[in-house]
Coordinates of C-alpha atoms in Angstrom, one line a residue:
M1 CA 0.0 0.1 -0.1
Q2 CA 2.9 2.4 1.0
V3 CA 4.3 1.7 -2.6
N4 CA 1.5 2.5 -4.3
N5 CA 0.9 5.7 -2.2
A6 CA 4.7 6.7 -3.0
R7 CA 4.2 5.9 -6.8
F8 CA 1.1 8.0 -6.5
W9 CA 3.1 11.0 -5.1
L10 CA 5.7 10.7 -7.4
L11 CA 3.4 10.8 -10.4
W12 CA 1.6 14.0 -8.8
V13 CA 4.8 15.7 -8.2
L14 CA 6.2 14.9 -11.8
L15 CA 2.9 16.2 -13.2
S16 CA 2.9 19.1 -11.0
V17 CA 6.5 20.3 -12.3
G18 CA 5.7 19.5 -15.7
I19 CA 2.7 21.6 -16.2
A20 CA 4.5 24.5 -14.2
A21 CA 7.3 24.2 -16.6
Y22 CA 5.0 24.3 -19.7
L23 CA 3.2 27.3 -18.3
M24 CA 6.5 28.9 -17.2
F25 CA 7.9 28.3 -20.8
R26 CA 4.7 30.0 -22.4
L27 CA 4.9 32.8 -19.8
L28 CA 8.5 33.6 -20.8
G29 CA 8.2 32.9 -24.5
E30 CA 7.1 34.8 -27.4
E31 CA 3.9 37.0 -27.1
T32 CA 2.0 34.6 -28.9
D33 CA 2.9 31.6 -26.4
K34 CA 1.1 33.7 -23.7
T35 CA -2.4 33.3 -25.2
V36 CA -2.8 29.9 -23.3
F37 CA -3.6 32.1 -20.5
L38 CA -6.6 33.7 -22.0
P39 CA -9.9 32.5 -20.6
G40 CA -11.3 32.7 -24.3
A41 CA -10.5 33.8 -27.6
T42 CA -10.7 37.6 -28.1
S43 CA -12.6 39.4 -30.7
D44 CA -11.0 40.3 -33.7
G45 CA -10.9 44.0 -32.8
H46 CA -8.9 43.4 -29.4
H47 CA -6.7 40.6 -30.1
Q48 CA -3.9 42.7 -31.1
I49 CA -4.1 43.9 -27.5
E50 CA -5.1 40.7 -25.8
L51 CA -2.0 40.3 -23.8
A52 CA -2.2 43.8 -22.2
C53 CA -5.0 42.5 -20.0
N54 CA -4.8 45.6 -17.9
A55 CA -6.0 47.7 -21.0
C56 CA -9.5 46.6 -20.2
H57 CA -9.1 45.1 -16.6
T58 CA -7.5 48.1 -14.9
G59 CA -7.3 46.1 -11.8
P60 CA -7.8 42.7 -9.7
Y61 CA -11.2 44.0 -8.5
A62 CA -12.1 46.0 -11.2
D63 CA -16.3 46.1 -11.3
Q64 CA -18.6 47.0 -14.0
D65 CA -17.9 50.6 -13.7
A66 CA -14.2 50.4 -14.0
L67 CA -14.7 48.1 -17.0
Q68 CA -17.0 50.9 -18.5
E69 CA -14.6 53.7 -18.2
A70 CA -11.9 51.3 -19.9
C71 CA -14.5 50.8 -22.9
E72 CA -14.7 54.7 -22.9
G73 CA -11.3 55.3 -23.0
C74 CA -11.0 54.1 -26.5
H75 CA -14.5 54.1 -27.7
L76 CA -16.1 57.4 -26.3
E77 CA -15.5 59.5 -29.2
T78 CA -16.6 57.4 -31.6
L79 CA -19.9 56.9 -29.7
K80 CA -20.0 60.9 -29.3
A81 CA -19.7 61.0 -33.3
A82 CA -22.1 58.4 -33.8
K83 CA -25.6 60.3 -33.6
D84 CA -26.3 57.3 -31.2
D85 CA -30.1 56.1 -31.2
H86 CA -29.6 54.4 -27.8
P87 CA -27.3 56.9 -25.9
K88 CA -26.5 56.1 -22.4
S89 CA -28.6 59.2 -21.3
K90 CA -31.8 57.3 -22.4
F91 CA -30.8 54.6 -20.1
T92 CA -29.9 56.8 -16.9
D93 CA -33.1 58.6 -17.3
P94 CA -35.3 57.5 -14.6
R95 CA -38.4 57.5 -16.8
N96 CA -36.9 54.5 -18.2
A97 CA -36.0 52.4 -15.2
D98 CA -38.2 49.6 -16.5
R99 CA -35.9 49.5 -19.7
I100 CA -32.8 49.0 -17.5
A101 CA -34.7 45.9 -16.0
V102 CA -34.6 44.4 -19.1
L103 CA -31.1 45.3 -20.9
D104 CA -28.9 47.6 -18.7
A105 CA -27.5 49.2 -21.7
R106 CA -25.5 51.8 -19.4
Y107 CA -22.6 49.5 -19.9
C108 CA -21.0 48.0 -22.9
V109 CA -20.1 44.8 -21.4
T110 CA -24.1 43.9 -20.9
C111 CA -24.0 43.1 -24.9
H112 CA -20.2 43.1 -25.7
V113 CA -18.4 40.6 -23.7
E114 CA -15.0 39.4 -24.4
H115 CA -13.5 35.9 -24.7
R116 CA -17.0 34.4 -26.1
P117 CA -16.2 33.6 -29.5
E118 CA -19.8 31.6 -29.3
I119 CA -21.4 34.9 -29.5
T120 CA -19.1 36.8 -31.5
D121 CA -20.2 37.4 -35.1
T122 CA -18.2 38.1 -38.3
M123 CA -17.8 41.5 -37.8
G124 CA -15.9 40.9 -34.5
L125 CA -18.6 41.9 -32.3
T126 CA -19.7 39.8 -29.2
L127 CA -23.7 40.6 -29.4
P128 CA -26.5 38.1 -28.2
A129 CA -29.0 37.6 -31.1
D130 CA -31.9 38.7 -29.0
T131 CA -30.4 42.1 -28.0
C132 CA -33.3 44.0 -29.8
F133 CA -36.0 41.6 -29.0
L134 CA -35.8 42.2 -25.5
C135 CA -37.2 45.7 -25.8
H136 CA -38.9 45.8 -29.3
E137 CA -40.9 42.3 -29.0
N138 CA -44.3 44.0 -30.1
I139 CA -42.6 46.2 -33.1
A140 CA -45.0 44.6 -35.4
D141 CA -48.0 46.6 -33.7
D142 CA -46.3 50.0 -34.8
R143 CA -44.7 48.8 -37.7
P144 CA -47.0 46.0 -39.9
S145 CA -44.4 45.7 -42.3
H146 CA -42.5 43.8 -39.8
E147 CA -44.9 41.1 -39.1
G148 CA -43.3 37.8 -39.3
M149 CA -39.6 38.8 -39.3
A150 CA -37.5 36.7 -37.2
F151 CA -36.2 38.3 -34.0
D152 CA -32.5 37.8 -35.0
T153 CA -32.6 39.5 -38.1
C154 CA -32.8 43.1 -36.6
L155 CA -29.2 43.7 -37.0
S156 CA -28.8 42.0 -40.6
A157 CA -27.0 44.0 -42.8
G158 CA -28.9 47.0 -44.3
C159 CA -31.2 46.9 -41.5
H160 CA -30.7 48.5 -37.9
N161 CA -27.4 49.3 -36.0
F162 CA -27.6 49.9 -32.2
H163 CA -25.4 52.9 -31.9
D164 CA -25.6 54.8 -35.4
N165 CA -28.6 54.2 -37.6
R166 CA -28.1 57.3 -39.7
A167 CA -27.7 55.7 -43.2
L168 CA -30.9 53.6 -42.4
Y169 CA -33.2 56.4 -40.9
E170 CA -36.6 56.4 -42.7
D171 CA -36.4 59.8 -43.9
F172 CA -32.8 59.1 -45.1
L173 CA -34.0 56.2 -46.8
V174 CA -36.7 58.0 -48.3
K175 CA -34.7 60.9 -49.6
H176 CA -32.3 58.5 -51.3
M177 CA -34.8 55.7 -52.4
D178 CA -34.7 57.0 -56.2
D179 CA -30.8 57.2 -56.2
V180 CA -29.1 55.6 -59.3
D181 CA -26.8 52.9 -58.8
I182 CA -23.6 54.6 -59.9
L183 CA -23.1 58.5 -59.7
Y184 CA -20.9 59.1 -62.6
G185 CA -18.6 61.9 -62.6
E186 CA -18.1 62.1 -58.7
Q187 CA -14.5 62.7 -57.0
L188 CA -13.2 61.9 -53.5
F189 CA -11.6 64.4 -51.4
V190 CA -8.1 64.9 -52.5
S191 CA -5.7 65.4 -49.4
N192 CA -4.9 69.3 -49.0
L193 CA -2.4 69.5 -46.3
R194 CA 0.3 71.5 -48.2
E195 CA -2.4 74.0 -49.5
I196 CA -3.7 74.8 -45.8
A197 CA -0.9 74.2 -43.9
E198 CA -0.4 77.8 -43.1
Q199 CA -3.6 78.2 -41.7
L200 CA -3.6 75.1 -39.7
P201 CA -3.5 75.8 -36.1
D202 CA -1.3 72.9 -35.1
Y203 CA 1.1 72.9 -38.0
P204 CA 4.7 73.7 -36.7
L205 CA 4.7 76.4 -39.8
D206 CA 8.0 78.1 -38.1
A207 CA 10.0 74.9 -38.7
Y208 CA 8.6 73.8 -42.0
P209 CA 7.4 77.0 -43.5
I210 CA 5.9 75.1 -46.7
E211 CA 8.7 76.1 -49.2
P212 CA 11.7 74.1 -50.6
L213 CA 14.9 74.0 -48.7
S214 CA 17.6 76.1 -49.9
A215 CA 20.3 74.8 -52.2
E216 CA 23.0 75.0 -49.4
S217 CA 20.9 73.0 -47.1
Q218 CA 20.2 70.3 -49.7
A219 CA 23.7 70.2 -50.0
A220 CA 24.1 69.8 -46.5
H221 CA 21.7 66.8 -46.4
A222 CA 23.1 65.3 -49.5
S223 CA 26.5 64.8 -47.3
L224 CA 24.6 62.3 -45.1
D225 CA 23.5 60.1 -48.1
E226 CA 26.6 57.9 -49.1
D227 CA 25.2 56.8 -52.8
G228 CA 22.6 59.5 -53.2
S229 CA 19.6 57.0 -53.3
I230 CA 18.2 58.3 -50.2
M231 CA 18.4 61.6 -51.6
Q232 CA 16.6 61.2 -54.8
E233 CA 13.9 59.7 -53.0
W234 CA 13.4 62.5 -50.5
L235 CA 13.7 65.1 -53.3
A236 CA 10.7 63.5 -55.2
S237 CA 8.8 63.4 -52.0
S238 CA 6.1 66.0 -50.3
H239 CA 8.5 66.5 -47.5
A240 CA 11.0 68.1 -49.8
A241 CA 8.4 70.2 -51.2
A242 CA 7.3 71.6 -47.6
G243 CA 10.9 72.3 -46.7
V244 CA 11.2 69.1 -44.2
G245 CA 14.4 67.8 -44.4
C246 CA 16.6 65.2 -42.7
D247 CA 15.9 66.6 -39.2
G248 CA 12.4 67.2 -39.5
C249 CA 12.2 63.2 -39.1
H250 CA 15.5 62.1 -37.6
V251 CA 16.2 64.8 -34.9
A252 CA 14.2 64.4 -31.5
A253 CA 14.3 67.0 -28.6
A254 CA 16.0 65.7 -25.9
E255 CA 15.8 67.3 -22.6
E256 CA 19.3 69.2 -23.1
A257 CA 20.0 68.7 -26.7
A258 CA 18.5 67.6 -30.0
E259 CA 20.0 64.0 -30.9
W260 CA 19.8 62.1 -33.9
V261 CA 17.3 59.0 -34.3
D262 CA 18.2 56.5 -36.8
K263 CA 15.0 55.0 -37.0
P264 CA 12.0 57.5 -36.2
D265 CA 8.7 56.1 -35.1
H266 CA 5.2 57.4 -35.6
S267 CA 6.0 60.0 -32.7
H268 CA 8.1 62.0 -35.1
C269 CA 5.1 61.8 -37.5
A270 CA 2.9 63.3 -35.0
G271 CA 4.4 66.8 -35.0
C272 CA 3.1 67.4 -38.7
H273 CA 0.3 64.7 -38.8
A274 CA -1.3 64.5 -35.5
G275 CA -4.7 63.5 -36.6
E276 CA -3.2 60.7 -38.8
V277 CA -1.4 59.3 -35.8
A278 CA -4.1 59.5 -33.7
G279 CA -6.1 57.4 -36.0
F280 CA -3.3 55.0 -36.8
L281 CA -3.0 54.3 -33.0
Q282 CA -6.7 53.7 -32.8
G283 CA -6.8 51.3 -35.8
R284 CA -5.5 47.9 -36.1
H285 CA -2.1 48.7 -37.4
G286 CA -1.1 50.7 -34.6
M287 CA -3.0 49.9 -31.4
R288 CA -0.3 47.9 -30.2
L289 CA 2.0 50.9 -30.1
D290 CA -0.5 53.3 -27.9
V291 CA 1.2 52.9 -24.4
A292 CA -1.9 55.0 -23.1
L293 CA -3.9 52.3 -24.3
V294 CA -2.2 49.3 -23.3
G295 CA -0.4 50.6 -20.3
R296 CA 2.9 49.1 -21.6
E297 CA 5.0 48.6 -24.4
L298 CA 3.9 45.9 -26.8
S299 CA 5.9 45.1 -30.0
P300 CA 4.9 46.4 -33.1
M301 CA 2.1 44.5 -34.9
T302 CA 3.2 42.3 -37.8
P303 CA 1.1 40.3 -40.5
A304 CA 2.3 37.3 -38.5
L305 CA -0.2 38.4 -35.5
A306 CA -3.2 38.9 -37.7
R307 CA -6.0 36.9 -38.2
L308 CA -6.8 37.5 -41.9
P309 CA -4.4 35.5 -44.3
M310 CA -1.1 37.2 -45.1
K311 CA 1.9 36.9 -47.4
E312 CA 4.3 34.5 -46.3
D313 CA 7.1 36.6 -47.0
A314 CA 5.9 39.6 -45.2
M315 CA 4.7 37.9 -41.9
H316 CA 7.5 39.6 -39.7
E317 CA 7.8 42.8 -41.2
T318 CA 6.7 45.4 -38.3
L319 CA 4.0 47.8 -38.9
D320 CA 4.7 51.7 -38.6
C321 CA 4.4 54.7 -40.8
Q322 CA 7.4 53.8 -42.8
S323 CA 5.9 50.4 -43.5
C324 CA 3.5 51.7 -45.9
H325 CA 4.9 55.0 -47.1
G326 CA 8.5 54.2 -47.5
A327 CA 11.2 55.5 -45.2
H328 CA 12.2 58.4 -47.4
S329 CA 9.8 58.7 -50.2
Y330 CA 6.7 58.9 -48.1
E331 CA 4.5 58.2 -51.4
S332 CA 0.8 58.1 -50.6
R333 CA 0.2 56.5 -53.9
T334 CA 2.1 53.3 -53.0
A335 CA 0.8 53.5 -49.7
A336 CA -2.6 53.2 -51.2
V337 CA -2.7 49.7 -52.9
D338 CA 0.9 48.4 -53.3
S339 CA 1.6 48.5 -49.5
C340 CA -1.6 46.9 -48.6
L341 CA -1.1 43.9 -50.8
T342 CA 2.5 43.3 -49.9
C343 CA 1.0 41.9 -46.5
H344 CA -2.7 40.9 -47.3
N345 CA -3.6 37.9 -48.8
D346 CA -7.3 37.2 -48.2
E347 CA -9.4 36.8 -50.9
H348 CA -11.2 40.3 -50.8
S349 CA -7.9 41.9 -50.9
L350 CA -6.5 39.6 -53.8
A351 CA -9.6 40.2 -56.0
Y352 CA -8.7 44.0 -56.0
L353 CA -6.5 44.0 -58.8
D354 CA -9.3 42.8 -61.1
S355 CA -11.9 44.8 -60.2
P356 CA -14.0 47.9 -61.5
H357 CA -12.5 50.1 -58.5
A358 CA -9.1 49.3 -59.7
E359 CA -9.6 50.1 -63.4
L360 CA -10.3 53.7 -62.0
W361 CA -7.5 53.7 -59.7
R362 CA -5.5 52.8 -62.6
A363 CA -6.9 55.4 -64.9
E364 CA -6.2 58.4 -62.3
M365 CA -2.6 56.8 -61.6
D366 CA -1.5 56.8 -65.4
G367 CA -3.4 60.5 -65.8
S368 CA -6.1 59.7 -68.2
A369 CA -8.6 60.4 -65.4
P370 CA -8.4 63.4 -62.8
P371 CA -7.7 63.2 -59.3
G372 CA -10.3 61.7 -56.8
T373 CA -11.9 59.4 -59.5
G374 CA -9.8 56.3 -59.0
V375 CA -10.6 53.9 -56.1
S376 CA -7.9 52.4 -53.9
C377 CA -7.8 50.1 -51.0
A378 CA -7.4 53.2 -48.8
S379 CA -10.0 55.0 -50.6
C380 CA -12.4 52.7 -48.8
H381 CA -10.6 51.6 -45.6
M382 CA -8.9 54.8 -45.1
P383 CA -10.9 57.5 -46.5
R384 CA -10.2 61.2 -46.2
V385 CA -12.5 63.1 -43.7
D386 CA -13.2 66.7 -43.8
K387 CA -12.3 68.5 -40.9
D388 CA -13.6 72.2 -40.5
Y389 CA -11.7 74.9 -38.8
F390 CA -13.2 78.1 -37.8
W391 CA -17.0 77.1 -38.7
G392 CA -15.9 76.4 -42.0
T393 CA -13.4 79.0 -43.2
F394 CA -11.5 76.4 -44.5
V395 CA -11.5 72.2 -44.6
H396 CA -8.9 70.0 -44.3
Y397 CA -9.1 66.9 -45.9
E398 CA -7.2 64.3 -43.6
V399 CA -6.7 60.6 -44.2
Q400 CA -8.4 58.4 -41.4
H401 CA -5.8 55.8 -40.6
N402 CA -8.0 54.0 -38.3
Q403 CA -9.2 50.7 -40.0
S404 CA -12.2 49.9 -37.8
A405 CA -13.9 53.6 -38.0
N406 CA -15.9 52.6 -40.7
L407 CA -16.1 48.6 -40.6
Q408 CA -17.8 47.4 -37.6
P409 CA -20.6 47.0 -38.7
N410 CA -19.8 47.4 -42.4
E411 CA -22.8 49.6 -43.1
K412 CA -20.7 52.2 -41.3
M413 CA -19.3 52.8 -44.5
L414 CA -22.3 53.9 -46.4
R415 CA -22.3 57.8 -45.6
P416 CA -18.8 58.5 -45.6
V417 CA -17.5 55.9 -48.3
C418 CA -20.1 54.3 -50.5
M419 CA -22.2 57.2 -51.1
N420 CA -19.7 59.1 -52.6
C421 CA -19.9 57.3 -55.8
H422 CA -23.0 55.3 -55.4
G423 CA -26.7 55.1 -54.5
L424 CA -27.9 54.3 -51.1
G425 CA -29.9 51.0 -52.5
F426 CA -26.9 50.1 -54.2
G427 CA -24.9 50.4 -51.4
I428 CA -26.9 48.6 -48.8
N429 CA -27.5 45.6 -51.0
A430 CA -23.4 45.6 -52.0
L431 CA -22.7 45.7 -48.2
A432 CA -25.3 42.7 -47.7
D433 CA -23.7 40.7 -50.2
P434 CA -20.8 38.5 -48.6
E435 CA -19.7 37.0 -52.0
L436 CA -19.6 40.4 -53.7
I437 CA -17.6 41.5 -50.9
L438 CA -15.1 38.6 -51.2
N439 CA -14.5 39.1 -55.2
N440 CA -14.2 42.9 -54.2
F441 CA -17.4 44.1 -56.1
A442 CA -16.7 43.0 -59.5
N443 CA -20.2 42.8 -60.3
P444 CA -23.8 44.2 -59.3
P445 CA -25.1 43.1 -56.1
S446 CA -27.3 39.6 -55.9
V447 CA -28.8 40.6 -52.7
H448 CA -31.8 42.9 -52.3
I449 CA -32.3 44.5 -48.9
E450 CA -36.1 45.8 -48.4
S451 CA -35.2 48.7 -46.1
I452 CA -36.0 51.3 -48.8
D453 CA -39.0 49.3 -50.2
L454 CA -40.6 49.3 -46.6
A455 CA -39.8 53.2 -46.4
R456 CA -41.6 53.7 -49.7
Q457 CA -44.4 51.9 -48.9
R458 CA -45.0 53.9 -45.5
V459 CA -44.8 57.4 -47.0
E460 CA -46.8 56.4 -50.4
A461 CA -49.5 54.6 -48.6
P462 CA -52.8 56.3 -49.0

């Protein structure tokens, strides 16, 4: 009996040591090894920072209010800009106390719970299918057109969004119910930083007066370039045209003196491009670099960490401003398509080059079509947004570098992206057609969403 007990304890010790060694190996290994400690898979929007647990769980005893504060730390500005149909104020109003008993939407985590892959949908959002039904069970009484509709179809593409329903408001649907499919002759915003930099209150005009450097300054910069290749790239760039020389990116102001930085990062770009850098740090490419968000330094994002298929030879390339724009050329045309396809290997990305959008882009690039008529990857996923200054005195067309800003759910693309070139109905149908998305909109949509039809019936009813 004692022999059996000894064997049992020996086996128990060996197993314990083995498990401890395995966990220690994972804990001290590469970042991807540490996922063994996660209680469940994270959503696509958060997996880049899933190892920075304190980004959401701000303390060992963080309660619901602490989690809400963490959510708002990243998403509050988006919610403020959303023209929310279900704002927090609706649920803090005492007159709506009965609603809280059904669905306490004061807290994001009521619906959006991480580490729950079984309720995480294709848009990367954790959301119970019966969310709408809880408050709108009797919707057919007010809207007979909804009679017989399944409760889990409310949030289907082209129907309703909880936070921002502007592209699907009935009056908006009616306003655009007779739109043509393609708005020929339309043009997208063209970046205008150089033209209005002198008026921007946050542009460092004293350091970079939007004029080419003198010949003497260029000669001084050329002395830093052994074979002249860097100089040639820089001379052809918008930086050279704006008077931004080598020290504009490579010299950082230290406490006592300026020091040379061999590989400047996004923080150096922020001096002139604060809005773009802010978006980059909020998006999937750069959120790992946002120390304020994750609470500590994570390694830069690489294609190897992505969940979409990526090119094998690009797996370990780090993502920063230079990754897409080039270290010295900073050429936005390359960044708009070629840089994307250097890494992305999913079906949607690979189909782009044979799409009608790509044909328009090539026409713009070869000069046979005017600026703003081409459609690149960035045209949709990094659209230019217009920022008014001084009550519309002038407008800055800035590139939104947060790829998630108009993608979750994808109907958020309707107003800022699709409707620049297409009618509302065409856009709704296209975004609801999964096969069309995969082939990168190579043909008209085969799906028809009834949202506009229902709106038309209400306004045209006798």
